[in-house]
Every structure is written in structure tokens, then in C-alpha cells.
Amino acid sequence: MADLAQLYGQHIKQLQQKAEQIIERAGLDGLAIHSGQPHRQFLDDMDYPFKCNPHFKAWAPLINHPHCWLLIEPNCKPKLYFYQPVDFWHKVESLPEAFWVEHFEISFVKNPTEISSYLPYDLENYAYIGEHIDVAGLLGFKHFNPEDVMNYFHYHRVTKSEYEIACLEKANEIAVKGHQAASAAFFLSASEYEINQQYLAAINHTENEVPYTSIIALNEHSAILHYMALERKVPAKLHSFLIDAGANFNGYAADITRTYAHDSGTFEDMIEVMHKQQLELMQGIKAGVSFVDLHLQMHQRIANMLLEFGLSTGQPEDLIELGVTKAFFPHGLGHMLGLQVHDAGGFLHDDKGTFVSSPDDHPFLRCSRTLQANQVITIEPGLYIIDSLLNGLSENAKKAVNWQQVDLLKPFGGIRIEDNIVVTATGHQNLTRKFGLNDG
Ligand code: GLY
Ligand code: MN
Ligand code: MN
């Protein structure tokens, strides 16, 4: 693979071409992209951790830099207004000596309001892209995140440049190190809290640098889909461990899940079968395949697993029809991945913004698109024992559930296996397993 600097050169060129196309289509003179501003905590003098505008970091990998601006105009080198205050209270970020800076015309801004003297005098035909509409209004902007511009970028952002794929691959390489450290800690009987510490140390991230709050769940906690509590106490008996944790590279996210059984037995066998089912499903991925179809195929596979492990009885089609598979696998098969963990554009079917929602009976699916080469997606099937969902099944559906087996598996919580993949014309490339994170 070419080196990152070279790939970035192509990336920024493509981004500039795209920006010029939408600037012309929207009848604008340019775009002003704001990295953002810190949010202050209520009644306090401290800020929440800063999270950068994804449209900003698509251009410049500055993820911890509030008050920076980009000015994008046709036939001009992008301008970067780099915020560098005089401040003895906080660390003042210096401009990195990095491969990407040569692609910008850079000016240094000493205080946030000074930006007004750098932006064009007449902002009538410039669009503000960012979160702080009030600030933009005071500066004189009249267009704020115009829908046509946002749809255009969100639609195209789904197809990654080679640079972006390299960043996502690197994020996976980093996250895999964390996953390996975390599984080792689990088998040494660490608590959820300690496992998280081991994870962060292995990936060399702070808690604010991970792309999403890690899910580190022991035993039945792994059936809580967004479990983030990090218990300090080690359970008396360890059954299982589910970790959904990522890493960040140049603003691009990895999003990986693995599940482990403490001892051999049915749950370990189920994990193995889930790996197999996920891998087989992924064999069907290539350009032209519908993500909704993949999700529905996974329900077939979950139905087969429920029968194989005695969690249900009957015909696979009936288990799907009755909603039994949805009670065990209630979330979507996956989502677009990139600058955001749940990356934008999963429902856009063209760059004008044609929106196709997920099927009514699968509302949690985050992607309805037909896959194309260079899209990066997650594939994350799961199977959980979630009382509220199982108890909510119809009486008919309940008859198809083997409650004795449900009770046996309840202490294990659930399974999710999540890989990050790049779609290609004829198949896919697995960014997660290539670094040795396989079935644990
Ligand atoms: N970690 C969030 C997700 O898997 O979608
Ligand atoms: Mn995910
Ligand atoms: Mn995840």
C-alpha cells in the first residue's frame, strides 16, 4: 500500500472536487467548516470533552482542536484557520508537523472572534457547516448546514477513499491490541473496570479518545445492549465476557466486538457457531448486495442457531414470522463506519437525499443501502437472553421458546461478534480479522 501521505494527497483532491461540485450545484461561493466549540458544564467553569465536527475532520485530522475553521472555495487551496490562543491555563495545541499541512493555506487565529476578520467580508453566499448556528449567525452567515450540501456529503462519505480505508485499517490494528489485552485480563479474573483499564493501556488512548464508550460486560451484563457501568467487583463465578470497544486513528473509528466463554460448554459452542455464521454470511458480501437482505439472511441463521442449541422448537420460518428471532437478535446487523462510529449516509440512496428507511419491522437497522466497493461497514450479529423481549412475545411465540434452555443460558448474557469490513467489487476485505482477532 502507498504511504499515508500519498494517499492523503489523493483524498484531499477528491474531497475538493466533490466540494466544488456541490458548491456549484447549490449556487454557493464556498463552505466554511467549523471544528466546533467546547460545551460548558451547567453551573461550572469546566467543559465537556470536545468532540469534533465530522465534516471538519474529513479534511484535516485535527480531532482535539475547537475554534478551528476551514474555508473551501472553488479553484483555491483549502484555507485552515488554526486556533492558537495565548493561554497559560491550558495546553495550547501547536500545528502538527504532519504530512497533511502542506495541502492547506494556514493562518493562525488567537481568539475565537478573530475569525470574522479572516472569513470573506460578504458571507451571503457561503454555507456554514457546523454545530454552532448562533455563532455563525453573528458572523453573518445566511446558510446553515443546507440540506442539499449535507445530503451530498453524507451520501458520498459512505464510499471511502484509499486514505480513509488505510486509517480505518490502522484503527482496527490498534483496537485489536486492546481486545487481546482485554481477553487476557478476563481469563485472569479481572473486573470490568480493570479490563477497561487494560484495554485503554494497550491501545494508548484516554477514555475521551476512544470513539465510543466501551462496553465491557461480564456474565449477564452482556445481554444489556448498551452496558457501560464498569463494575469494580469480580462476580463470584465467571461465565462470559462481551467486549465492544474501538480505537481512533486520525479521526476514523474501529468498532469491534468479541465474546468469550470462561469455560467450555454450550455457550462456548454457541460463540463458535456465531463466528461461523458471521463468516459465512460475509462470504455473500460484494458490490450490489442489499444490506437489508443481509440482515434478513442473518435472521435465518439465528433461527437455525436457536434450533441447534435447543432455545426454540419448530420451523425456522415460523420463528422469524412469530418474532422469536427478533427477541434474541433485536438490533441491526451493522452500519456504516468511518469518521463516526455510526457513520452518516446509511439511508441515502442518491446524493440529492433520497431517503429509504429500514423495513418497518426492523426499525433498528441503520442501513438500507445497496453495498458498493469501498464502503466500510460493520457486521455484528448477536444473540442474547433479554427477559423483557422474551416476555413480550405473543403467547403463540412463547410456545416456540424452550424456557428451560433460556434459564440455563441466562447467566451468560449474550453473544455479539463484530468485524469491520471493506466491500469490494467481488467480495470484501476484513479489517479486523487480518490482525489476528479471530474466534478468541
Ligand atoms: N459500538 C456500537 C455499535 O456496535 O454499533
Ligand atoms: Mn457497531
Ligand atoms: Mn460495536
PDB file of N, CA, C and O and ligand atoms in Angstrom, residues 212 244 255 335 342 366 380 418, ligand 1:
ATOM      1  N   TYR A 212     -16.149   5.521  21.102  1.00  0.00           N
ATOM      2  CA  TYR A 212     -17.431   5.395  21.816  1.00  0.00           C
ATOM      3  C   TYR A 212     -17.120   4.746  23.156  1.00  0.00           C
ATOM      4  O   TYR A 212     -16.069   4.116  23.314  1.00  0.00           O
ATOM      5  N   ASP A 244     -17.238  -4.735  23.483  1.00  0.00           N
ATOM      6  CA  ASP A 244     -17.483  -3.950  22.263  1.00  0.00           C
ATOM      7  C   ASP A 244     -16.687  -2.672  22.446  1.00  0.00           C
ATOM      8  O   ASP A 244     -17.073  -1.790  23.222  1.00  0.00           O
ATOM      9  N   ASP A 255     -14.716  -0.365  15.405  1.00  0.00           N
ATOM     10  CA  ASP A 255     -15.883  -0.729  16.231  1.00  0.00           C
ATOM     11  C   ASP A 255     -15.967  -2.262  16.226  1.00  0.00           C
ATOM     12  O   ASP A 255     -16.515  -2.845  15.294  1.00  0.00           O
ATOM     13  N   HIS A 335     -23.689  -1.317  10.379  1.00  0.00           N
ATOM     14  CA  HIS A 335     -23.852   0.084   9.982  1.00  0.00           C
ATOM     15  C   HIS A 335     -22.615   0.539   9.240  1.00  0.00           C
ATOM     16  O   HIS A 335     -21.579  -0.142   9.252  1.00  0.00           O
ATOM     17  N   HIS A 342     -21.324   5.317  13.982  1.00  0.00           N
ATOM     18  CA  HIS A 342     -22.496   5.053  13.140  1.00  0.00           C
ATOM     19  C   HIS A 342     -22.448   6.129  12.065  1.00  0.00           C
ATOM     20  O   HIS A 342     -23.013   7.204  12.211  1.00  0.00           O
ATOM     21  N   ARG A 366     -29.584   0.183  10.696  1.00  0.00           N
ATOM     22  CA  ARG A 366     -29.076   1.520  10.421  1.00  0.00           C
ATOM     23  C   ARG A 366     -28.619   1.712   8.979  1.00  0.00           C
ATOM     24  O   ARG A 366     -27.902   2.663   8.661  1.00  0.00           O
ATOM     25  N   GLU A 380     -22.296  -7.331  12.642  1.00  0.00           N
ATOM     26  CA  GLU A 380     -22.305  -7.613  14.074  1.00  0.00           C
ATOM     27  C   GLU A 380     -23.553  -8.365  14.543  1.00  0.00           C
ATOM     28  O   GLU A 380     -24.367  -7.804  15.287  1.00  0.00           O
ATOM     29  N   GLU A 418     -18.436  -8.746  16.131  1.00  0.00           N
ATOM     30  CA  GLU A 418     -18.492  -7.591  15.227  1.00  0.00           C
ATOM     31  C   GLU A 418     -17.149  -7.358  14.558  1.00  0.00           C
ATOM     32  O   GLU A 418     -16.137  -7.150  15.230  1.00  0.00           O
TER      33      GLU A 418
HETATM   34  N1  GLY B   1     -20.385   0.002  19.419  1.00  0.00           N
HETATM   35  C1  GLY B   1     -21.576   0.447  18.813  1.00  0.00           C
HETATM   36  C2  GLY B   1     -22.043  -0.457  17.783  1.00  0.00           C
HETATM   37  O1  GLY B   1     -21.575  -1.574  17.683  1.00  0.00           O
HETATM   38  O2  GLY B   1     -22.834  -0.124  16.958  1.00  0.00           O
END
